[in-house]
PDB file of C-alpha atoms in Angstrom:
ATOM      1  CA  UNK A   1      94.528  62.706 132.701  1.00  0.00           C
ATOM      2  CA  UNK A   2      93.934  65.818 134.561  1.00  0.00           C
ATOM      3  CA  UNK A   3      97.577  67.089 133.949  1.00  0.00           C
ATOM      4  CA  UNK A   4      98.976  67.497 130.447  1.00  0.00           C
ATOM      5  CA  UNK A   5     102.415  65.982 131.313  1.00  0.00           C
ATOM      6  CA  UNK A   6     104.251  64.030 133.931  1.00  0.00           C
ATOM      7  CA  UNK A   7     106.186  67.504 134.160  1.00  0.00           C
ATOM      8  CA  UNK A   8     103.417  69.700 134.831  1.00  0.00           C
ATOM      9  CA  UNK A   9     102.110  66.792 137.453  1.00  0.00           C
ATOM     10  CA  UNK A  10     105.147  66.800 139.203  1.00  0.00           C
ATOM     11  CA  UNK A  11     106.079  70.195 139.183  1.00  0.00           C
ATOM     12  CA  UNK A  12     102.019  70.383 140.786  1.00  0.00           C
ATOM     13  CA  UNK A  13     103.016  67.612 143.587  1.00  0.00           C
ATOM     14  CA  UNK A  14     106.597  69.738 144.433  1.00  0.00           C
ATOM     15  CA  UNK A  15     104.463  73.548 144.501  1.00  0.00           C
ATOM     16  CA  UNK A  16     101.952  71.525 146.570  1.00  0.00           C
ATOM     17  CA  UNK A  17     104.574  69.089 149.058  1.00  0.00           C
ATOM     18  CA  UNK A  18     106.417  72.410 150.218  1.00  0.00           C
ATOM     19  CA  UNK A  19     103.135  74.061 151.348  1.00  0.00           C
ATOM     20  CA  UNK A  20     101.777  71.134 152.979  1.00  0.00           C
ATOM     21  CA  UNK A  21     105.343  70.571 154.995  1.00  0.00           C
ATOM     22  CA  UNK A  22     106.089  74.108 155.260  1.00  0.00           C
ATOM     23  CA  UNK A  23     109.344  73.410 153.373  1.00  0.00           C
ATOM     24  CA  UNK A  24     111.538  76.511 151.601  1.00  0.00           C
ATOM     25  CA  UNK A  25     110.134  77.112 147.796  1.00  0.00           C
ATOM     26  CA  UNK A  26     111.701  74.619 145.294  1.00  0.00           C
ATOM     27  CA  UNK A  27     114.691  76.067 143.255  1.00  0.00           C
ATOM     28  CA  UNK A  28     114.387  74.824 139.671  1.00  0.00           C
ATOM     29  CA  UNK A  29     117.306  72.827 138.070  1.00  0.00           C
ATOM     30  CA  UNK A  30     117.976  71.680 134.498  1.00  0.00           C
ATOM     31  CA  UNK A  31     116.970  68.173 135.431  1.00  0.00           C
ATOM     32  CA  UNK A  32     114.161  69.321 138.092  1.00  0.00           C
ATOM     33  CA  UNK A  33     114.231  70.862 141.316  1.00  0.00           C
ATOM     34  CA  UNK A  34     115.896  71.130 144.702  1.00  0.00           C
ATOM     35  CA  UNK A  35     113.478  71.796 148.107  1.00  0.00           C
ATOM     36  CA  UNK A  36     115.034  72.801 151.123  1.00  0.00           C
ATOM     37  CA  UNK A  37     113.686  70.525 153.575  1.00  0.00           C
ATOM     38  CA  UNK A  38     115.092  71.225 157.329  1.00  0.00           C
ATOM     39  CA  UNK A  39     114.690  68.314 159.149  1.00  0.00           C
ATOM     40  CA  UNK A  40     117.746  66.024 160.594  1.00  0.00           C
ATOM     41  CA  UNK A  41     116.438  63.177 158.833  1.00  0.00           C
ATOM     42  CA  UNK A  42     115.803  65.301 155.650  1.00  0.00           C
ATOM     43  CA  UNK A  43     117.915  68.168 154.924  1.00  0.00           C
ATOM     44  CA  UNK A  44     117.094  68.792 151.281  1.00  0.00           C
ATOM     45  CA  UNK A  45     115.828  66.340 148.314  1.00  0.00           C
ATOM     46  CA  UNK A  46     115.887  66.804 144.879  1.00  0.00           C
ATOM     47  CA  UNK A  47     113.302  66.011 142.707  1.00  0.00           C
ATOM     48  CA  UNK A  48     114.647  64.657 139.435  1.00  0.00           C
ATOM     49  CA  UNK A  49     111.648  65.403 136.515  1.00  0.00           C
ATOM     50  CA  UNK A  50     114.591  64.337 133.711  1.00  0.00           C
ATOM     51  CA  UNK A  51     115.911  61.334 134.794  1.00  0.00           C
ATOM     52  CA  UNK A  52     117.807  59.288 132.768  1.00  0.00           C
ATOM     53  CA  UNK A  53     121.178  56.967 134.124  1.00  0.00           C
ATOM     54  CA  UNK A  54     123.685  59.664 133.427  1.00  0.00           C
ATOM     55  CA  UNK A  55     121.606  62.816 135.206  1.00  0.00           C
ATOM     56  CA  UNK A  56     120.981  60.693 138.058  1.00  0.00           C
ATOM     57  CA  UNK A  57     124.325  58.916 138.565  1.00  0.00           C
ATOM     58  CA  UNK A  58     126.160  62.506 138.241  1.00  0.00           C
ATOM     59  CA  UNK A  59     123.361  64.114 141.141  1.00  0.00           C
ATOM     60  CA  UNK A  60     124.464  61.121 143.150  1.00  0.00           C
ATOM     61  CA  UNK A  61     128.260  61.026 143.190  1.00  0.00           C
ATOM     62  CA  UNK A  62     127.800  64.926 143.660  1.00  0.00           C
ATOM     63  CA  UNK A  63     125.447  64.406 146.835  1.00  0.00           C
ATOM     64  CA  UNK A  64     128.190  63.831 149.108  1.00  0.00           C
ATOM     65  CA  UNK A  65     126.299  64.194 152.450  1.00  0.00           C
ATOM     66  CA  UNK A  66     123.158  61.899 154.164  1.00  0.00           C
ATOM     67  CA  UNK A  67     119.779  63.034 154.454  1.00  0.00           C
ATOM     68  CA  UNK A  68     119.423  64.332 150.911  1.00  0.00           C
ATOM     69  CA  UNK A  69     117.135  61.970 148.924  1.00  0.00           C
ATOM     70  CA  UNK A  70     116.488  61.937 145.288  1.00  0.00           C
ATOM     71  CA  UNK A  71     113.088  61.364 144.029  1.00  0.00           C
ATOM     72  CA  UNK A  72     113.066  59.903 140.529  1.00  0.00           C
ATOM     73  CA  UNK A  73     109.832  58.753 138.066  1.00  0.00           C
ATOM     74  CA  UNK A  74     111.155  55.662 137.210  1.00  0.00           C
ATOM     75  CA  UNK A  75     110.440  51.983 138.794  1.00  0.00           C
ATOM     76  CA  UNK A  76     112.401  50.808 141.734  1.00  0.00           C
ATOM     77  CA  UNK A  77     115.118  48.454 139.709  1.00  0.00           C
ATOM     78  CA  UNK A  78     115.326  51.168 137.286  1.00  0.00           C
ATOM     79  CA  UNK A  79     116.753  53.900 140.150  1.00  0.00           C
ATOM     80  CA  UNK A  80     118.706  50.986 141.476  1.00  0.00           C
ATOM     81  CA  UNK A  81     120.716  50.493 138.214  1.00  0.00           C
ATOM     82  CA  UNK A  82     121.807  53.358 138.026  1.00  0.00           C
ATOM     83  CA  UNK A  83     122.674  54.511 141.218  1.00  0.00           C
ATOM     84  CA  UNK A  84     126.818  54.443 142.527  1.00  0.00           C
ATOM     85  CA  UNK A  85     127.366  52.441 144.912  1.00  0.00           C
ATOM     86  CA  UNK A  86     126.785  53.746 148.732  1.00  0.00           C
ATOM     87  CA  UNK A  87     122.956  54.530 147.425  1.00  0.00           C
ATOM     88  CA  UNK A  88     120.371  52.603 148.982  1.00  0.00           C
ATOM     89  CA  UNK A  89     116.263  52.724 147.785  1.00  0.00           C
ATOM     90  CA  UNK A  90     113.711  54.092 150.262  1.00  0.00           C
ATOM     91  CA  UNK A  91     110.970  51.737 150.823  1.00  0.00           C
ATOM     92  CA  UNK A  92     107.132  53.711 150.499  1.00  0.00           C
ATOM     93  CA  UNK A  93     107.528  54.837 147.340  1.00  0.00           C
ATOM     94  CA  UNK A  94     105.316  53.345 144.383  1.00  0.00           C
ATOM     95  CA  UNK A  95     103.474  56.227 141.895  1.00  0.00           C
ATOM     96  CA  UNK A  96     103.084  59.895 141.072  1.00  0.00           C
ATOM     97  CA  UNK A  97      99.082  59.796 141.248  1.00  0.00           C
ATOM     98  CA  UNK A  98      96.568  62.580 139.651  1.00  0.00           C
ATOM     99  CA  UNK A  99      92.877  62.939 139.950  1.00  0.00           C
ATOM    100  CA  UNK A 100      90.139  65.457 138.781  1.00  0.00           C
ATOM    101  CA  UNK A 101      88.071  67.212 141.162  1.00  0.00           C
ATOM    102  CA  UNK A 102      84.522  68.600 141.722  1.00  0.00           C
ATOM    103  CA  UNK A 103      82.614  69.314 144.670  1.00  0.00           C
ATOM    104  CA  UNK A 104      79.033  68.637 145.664  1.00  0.00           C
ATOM    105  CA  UNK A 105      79.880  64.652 145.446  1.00  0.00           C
ATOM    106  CA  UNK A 106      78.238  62.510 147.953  1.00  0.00           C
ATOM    107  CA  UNK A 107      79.408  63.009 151.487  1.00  0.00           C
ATOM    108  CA  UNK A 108      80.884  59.519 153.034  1.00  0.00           C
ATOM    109  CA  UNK A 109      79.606  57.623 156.257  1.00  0.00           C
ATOM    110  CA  UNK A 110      82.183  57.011 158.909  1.00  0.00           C
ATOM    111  CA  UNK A 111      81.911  53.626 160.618  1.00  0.00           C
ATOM    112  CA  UNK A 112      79.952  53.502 163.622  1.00  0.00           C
ATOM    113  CA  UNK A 113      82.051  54.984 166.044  1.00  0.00           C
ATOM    114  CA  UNK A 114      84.382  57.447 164.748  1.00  0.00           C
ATOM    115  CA  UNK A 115      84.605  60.740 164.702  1.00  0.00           C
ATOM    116  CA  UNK A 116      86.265  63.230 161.827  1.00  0.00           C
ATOM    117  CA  UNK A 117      87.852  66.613 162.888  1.00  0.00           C
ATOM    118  CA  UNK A 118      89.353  68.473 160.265  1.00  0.00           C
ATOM    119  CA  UNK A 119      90.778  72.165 160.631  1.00  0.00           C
ATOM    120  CA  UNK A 120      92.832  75.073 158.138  1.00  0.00           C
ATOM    121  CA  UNK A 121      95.933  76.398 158.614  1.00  0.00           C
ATOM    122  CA  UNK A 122      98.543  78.081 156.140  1.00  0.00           C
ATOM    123  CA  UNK A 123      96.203  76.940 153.179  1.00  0.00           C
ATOM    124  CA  UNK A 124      96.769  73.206 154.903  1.00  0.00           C
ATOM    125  CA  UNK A 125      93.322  71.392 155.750  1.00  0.00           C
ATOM    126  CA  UNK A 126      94.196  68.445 157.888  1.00  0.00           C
ATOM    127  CA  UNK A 127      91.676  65.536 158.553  1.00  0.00           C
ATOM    128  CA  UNK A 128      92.049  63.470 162.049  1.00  0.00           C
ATOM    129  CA  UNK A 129      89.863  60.404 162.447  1.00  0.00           C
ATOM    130  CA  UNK A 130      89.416  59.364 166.133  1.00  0.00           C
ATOM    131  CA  UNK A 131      88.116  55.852 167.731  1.00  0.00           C
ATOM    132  CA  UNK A 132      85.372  55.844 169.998  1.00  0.00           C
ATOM    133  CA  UNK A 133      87.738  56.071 172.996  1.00  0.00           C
ATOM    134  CA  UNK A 134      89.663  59.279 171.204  1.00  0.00           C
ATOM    135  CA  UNK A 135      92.787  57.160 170.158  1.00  0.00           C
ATOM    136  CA  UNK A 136      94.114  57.699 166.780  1.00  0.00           C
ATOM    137  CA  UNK A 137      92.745  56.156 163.766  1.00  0.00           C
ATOM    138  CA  UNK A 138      93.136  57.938 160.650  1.00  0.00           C
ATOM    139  CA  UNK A 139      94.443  61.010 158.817  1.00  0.00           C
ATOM    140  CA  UNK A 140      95.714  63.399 155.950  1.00  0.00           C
ATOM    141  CA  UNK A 141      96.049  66.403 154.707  1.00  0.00           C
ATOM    142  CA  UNK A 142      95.504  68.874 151.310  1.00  0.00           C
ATOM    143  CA  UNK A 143      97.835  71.530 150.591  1.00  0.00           C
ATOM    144  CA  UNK A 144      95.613  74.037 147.566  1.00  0.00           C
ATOM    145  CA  UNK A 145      97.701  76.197 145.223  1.00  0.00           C
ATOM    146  CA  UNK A 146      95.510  77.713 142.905  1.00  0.00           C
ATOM    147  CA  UNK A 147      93.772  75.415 140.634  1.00  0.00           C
ATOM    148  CA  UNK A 148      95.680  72.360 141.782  1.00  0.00           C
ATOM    149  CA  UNK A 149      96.267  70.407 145.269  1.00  0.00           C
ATOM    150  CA  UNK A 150      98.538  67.950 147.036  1.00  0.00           C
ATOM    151  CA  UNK A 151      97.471  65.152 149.100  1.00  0.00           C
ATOM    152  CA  UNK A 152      99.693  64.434 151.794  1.00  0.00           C
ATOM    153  CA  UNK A 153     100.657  62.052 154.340  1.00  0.00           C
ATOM    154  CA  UNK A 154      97.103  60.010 154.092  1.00  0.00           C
ATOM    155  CA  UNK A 155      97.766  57.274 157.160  1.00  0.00           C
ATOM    156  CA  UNK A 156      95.464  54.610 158.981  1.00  0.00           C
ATOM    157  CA  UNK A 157      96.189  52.999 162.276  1.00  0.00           C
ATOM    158  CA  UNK A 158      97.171  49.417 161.527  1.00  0.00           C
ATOM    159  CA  UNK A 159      94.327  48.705 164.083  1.00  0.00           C
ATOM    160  CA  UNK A 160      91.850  50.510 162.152  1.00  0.00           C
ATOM    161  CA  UNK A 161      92.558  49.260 158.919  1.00  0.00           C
ATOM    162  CA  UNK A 162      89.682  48.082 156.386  1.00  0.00           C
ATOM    163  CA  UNK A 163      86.973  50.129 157.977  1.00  0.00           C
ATOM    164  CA  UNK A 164      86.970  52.204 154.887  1.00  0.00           C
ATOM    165  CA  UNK A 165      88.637  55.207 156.884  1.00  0.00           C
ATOM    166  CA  UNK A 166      91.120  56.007 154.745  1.00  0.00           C
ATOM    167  CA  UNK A 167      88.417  56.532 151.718  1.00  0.00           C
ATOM    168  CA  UNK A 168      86.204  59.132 154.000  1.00  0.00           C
ATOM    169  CA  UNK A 169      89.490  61.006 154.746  1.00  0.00           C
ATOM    170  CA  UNK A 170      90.624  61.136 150.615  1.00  0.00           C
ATOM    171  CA  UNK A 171      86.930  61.915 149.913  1.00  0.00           C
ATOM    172  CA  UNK A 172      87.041  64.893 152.595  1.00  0.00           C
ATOM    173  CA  UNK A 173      89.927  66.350 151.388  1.00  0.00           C
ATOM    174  CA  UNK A 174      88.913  65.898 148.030  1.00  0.00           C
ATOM    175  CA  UNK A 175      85.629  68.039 148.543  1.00  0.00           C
ATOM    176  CA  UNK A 176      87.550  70.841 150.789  1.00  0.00           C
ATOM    177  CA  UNK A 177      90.220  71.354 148.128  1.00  0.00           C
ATOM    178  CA  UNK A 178      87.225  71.519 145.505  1.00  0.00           C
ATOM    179  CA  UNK A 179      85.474  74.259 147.635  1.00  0.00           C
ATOM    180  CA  UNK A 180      88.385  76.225 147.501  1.00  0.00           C
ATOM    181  CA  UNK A 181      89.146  76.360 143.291  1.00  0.00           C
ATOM    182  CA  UNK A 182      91.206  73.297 143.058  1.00  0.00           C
ATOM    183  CA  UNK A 183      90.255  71.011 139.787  1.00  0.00           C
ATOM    184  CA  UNK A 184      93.097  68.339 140.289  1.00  0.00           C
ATOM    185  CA  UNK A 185      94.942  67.010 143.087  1.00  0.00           C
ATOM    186  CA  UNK A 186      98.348  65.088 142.766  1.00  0.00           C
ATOM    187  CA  UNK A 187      99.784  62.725 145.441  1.00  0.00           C
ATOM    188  CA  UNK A 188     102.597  59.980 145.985  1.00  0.00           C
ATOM    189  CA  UNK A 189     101.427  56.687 146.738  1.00  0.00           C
ATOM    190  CA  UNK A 190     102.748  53.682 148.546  1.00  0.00           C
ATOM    191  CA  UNK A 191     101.708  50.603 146.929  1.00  0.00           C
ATOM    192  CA  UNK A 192      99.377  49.839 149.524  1.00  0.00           C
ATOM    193  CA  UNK A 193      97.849  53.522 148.525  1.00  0.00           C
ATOM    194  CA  UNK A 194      97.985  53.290 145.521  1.00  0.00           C
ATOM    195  CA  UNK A 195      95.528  50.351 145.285  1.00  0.00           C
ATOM    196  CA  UNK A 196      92.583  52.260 147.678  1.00  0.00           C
ATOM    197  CA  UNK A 197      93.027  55.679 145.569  1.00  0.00           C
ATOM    198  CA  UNK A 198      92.549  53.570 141.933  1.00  0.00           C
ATOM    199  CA  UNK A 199      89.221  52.219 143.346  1.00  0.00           C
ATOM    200  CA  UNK A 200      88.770  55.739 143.631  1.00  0.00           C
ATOM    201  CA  UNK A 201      89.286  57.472 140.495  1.00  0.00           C
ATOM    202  CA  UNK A 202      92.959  58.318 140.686  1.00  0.00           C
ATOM    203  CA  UNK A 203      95.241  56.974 138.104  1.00  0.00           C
ATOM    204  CA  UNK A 204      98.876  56.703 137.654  1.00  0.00           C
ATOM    205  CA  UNK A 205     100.914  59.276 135.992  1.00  0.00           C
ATOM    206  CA  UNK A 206     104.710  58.162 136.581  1.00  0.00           C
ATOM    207  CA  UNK A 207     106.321  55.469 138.603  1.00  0.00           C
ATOM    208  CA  UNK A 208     107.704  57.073 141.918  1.00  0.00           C
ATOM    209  CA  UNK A 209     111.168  55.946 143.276  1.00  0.00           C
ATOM    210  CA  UNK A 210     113.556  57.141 145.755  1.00  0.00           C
ATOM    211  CA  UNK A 211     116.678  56.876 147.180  1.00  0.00           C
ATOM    212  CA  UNK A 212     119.540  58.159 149.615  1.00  0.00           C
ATOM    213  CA  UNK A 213     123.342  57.786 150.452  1.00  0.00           C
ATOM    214  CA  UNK A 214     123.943  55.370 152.853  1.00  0.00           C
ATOM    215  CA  UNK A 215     125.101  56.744 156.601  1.00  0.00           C
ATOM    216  CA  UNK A 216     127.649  54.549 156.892  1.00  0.00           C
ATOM    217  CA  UNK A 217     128.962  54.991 153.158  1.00  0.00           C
ATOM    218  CA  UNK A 218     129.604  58.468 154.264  1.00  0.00           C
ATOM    219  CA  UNK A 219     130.796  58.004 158.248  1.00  0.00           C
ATOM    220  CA  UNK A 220     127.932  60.066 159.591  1.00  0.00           C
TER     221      UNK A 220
END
């Protein structure tokens, strides 16, 4: 395992997340951290690294407000147990992922067809896949901080799908982050993810939940 333990891997994937989003810098708690988020959808979210049923249940009844999610490494029907009521899971959310990294690996073939831009910005490299016409097929992106990276919001058009698209964009990034220092890279993974990134190297560190207070429990 590239990462020594689930805490260091996580507090890798929240250093990493804020620089990819350009979110505020995480505040630390006792039980993990808090990252000011800024988005109507997303205010804040805390990221719970100790997370057992009394930590979380306490953050919860405290989180009086929508749009402020808590991430938790525990499996789905765990969070769900011991949430209060007026919490409902997020869907998307599967596993805390790690890999190593090195560069000078084999570069990958796009299918016939597409083209790969990729461009830096704000130590961000983003990867855009486009169709033959220019539509929208593929992307990601790979926020470095120091000797570690996060991979971020890795998507394929459903119409693109199984074209191996997604695995030239993760190898891309991969080998970009490499160039620049980075020796492992940390990610969260749908399930669907999850299964292309283990064919790929990456392996599971923690389960990955989340969750958030129901609009209409709170009148919003």
């Amino acid at each position: 395992m590239p990462f020594r333990t689930t805490a260091e891997a996580v507090r890798a994937w929240v250093e990493g997340w804020v620089v990819s989003r350009g979110a505020a810098r995480p505040t630390r708690r006792s039980w993990g951290f808090t990252v000011d988020v800024g988005l109507p959808g997303e205010v804040a979210r805390h990221v719970v690294t100790a997370a057992d049923e009394a930590t979380v249940r306490k953050l919860a009844e405290n989180t009086t407000v929508p749009g402020i999610p808590l991430k938790v490494f525990v499996p789905a029907r765990t969070l769900k147990a011991w949430l209060p009521p007026g919490w409902v899971l997020l869907d998307g959310h599967a596993a805390l992922m790690a890999a190593r990294l090195s560069a000078g690996g084999s570069p990958l073939r796009l299918a016939d067809g597409y083209r790969l831009h990729t461009w830096d910005r704000a130590d961000v490299t983003r990867v855009v896949v486009r169709a033959a016409d220019g539509a929208f097929a593929a992307r990601g992106q790979i926020a470095v901080t120091g000797p570690t990276a996060v991979v971020d919001q890795v998507e394929t058009h459903p119409a693109h799908q199984r074209r191996g698209l997604g695995r030239v964009v993760m190898g891309t990034l991969a080998e970009t982050a490499a160039r620049q220092g980075a020796r492992a890279a940390v990610l969260g993974a749908t399930e669907q993810g999850r299964a292309l990134y283990e064919t790929m190297g990456w392996q599971v560190i923690a389960p990955l939940s989340a969750a958030v207070r129901n609009r209409a429990d709170t009148g919003a």
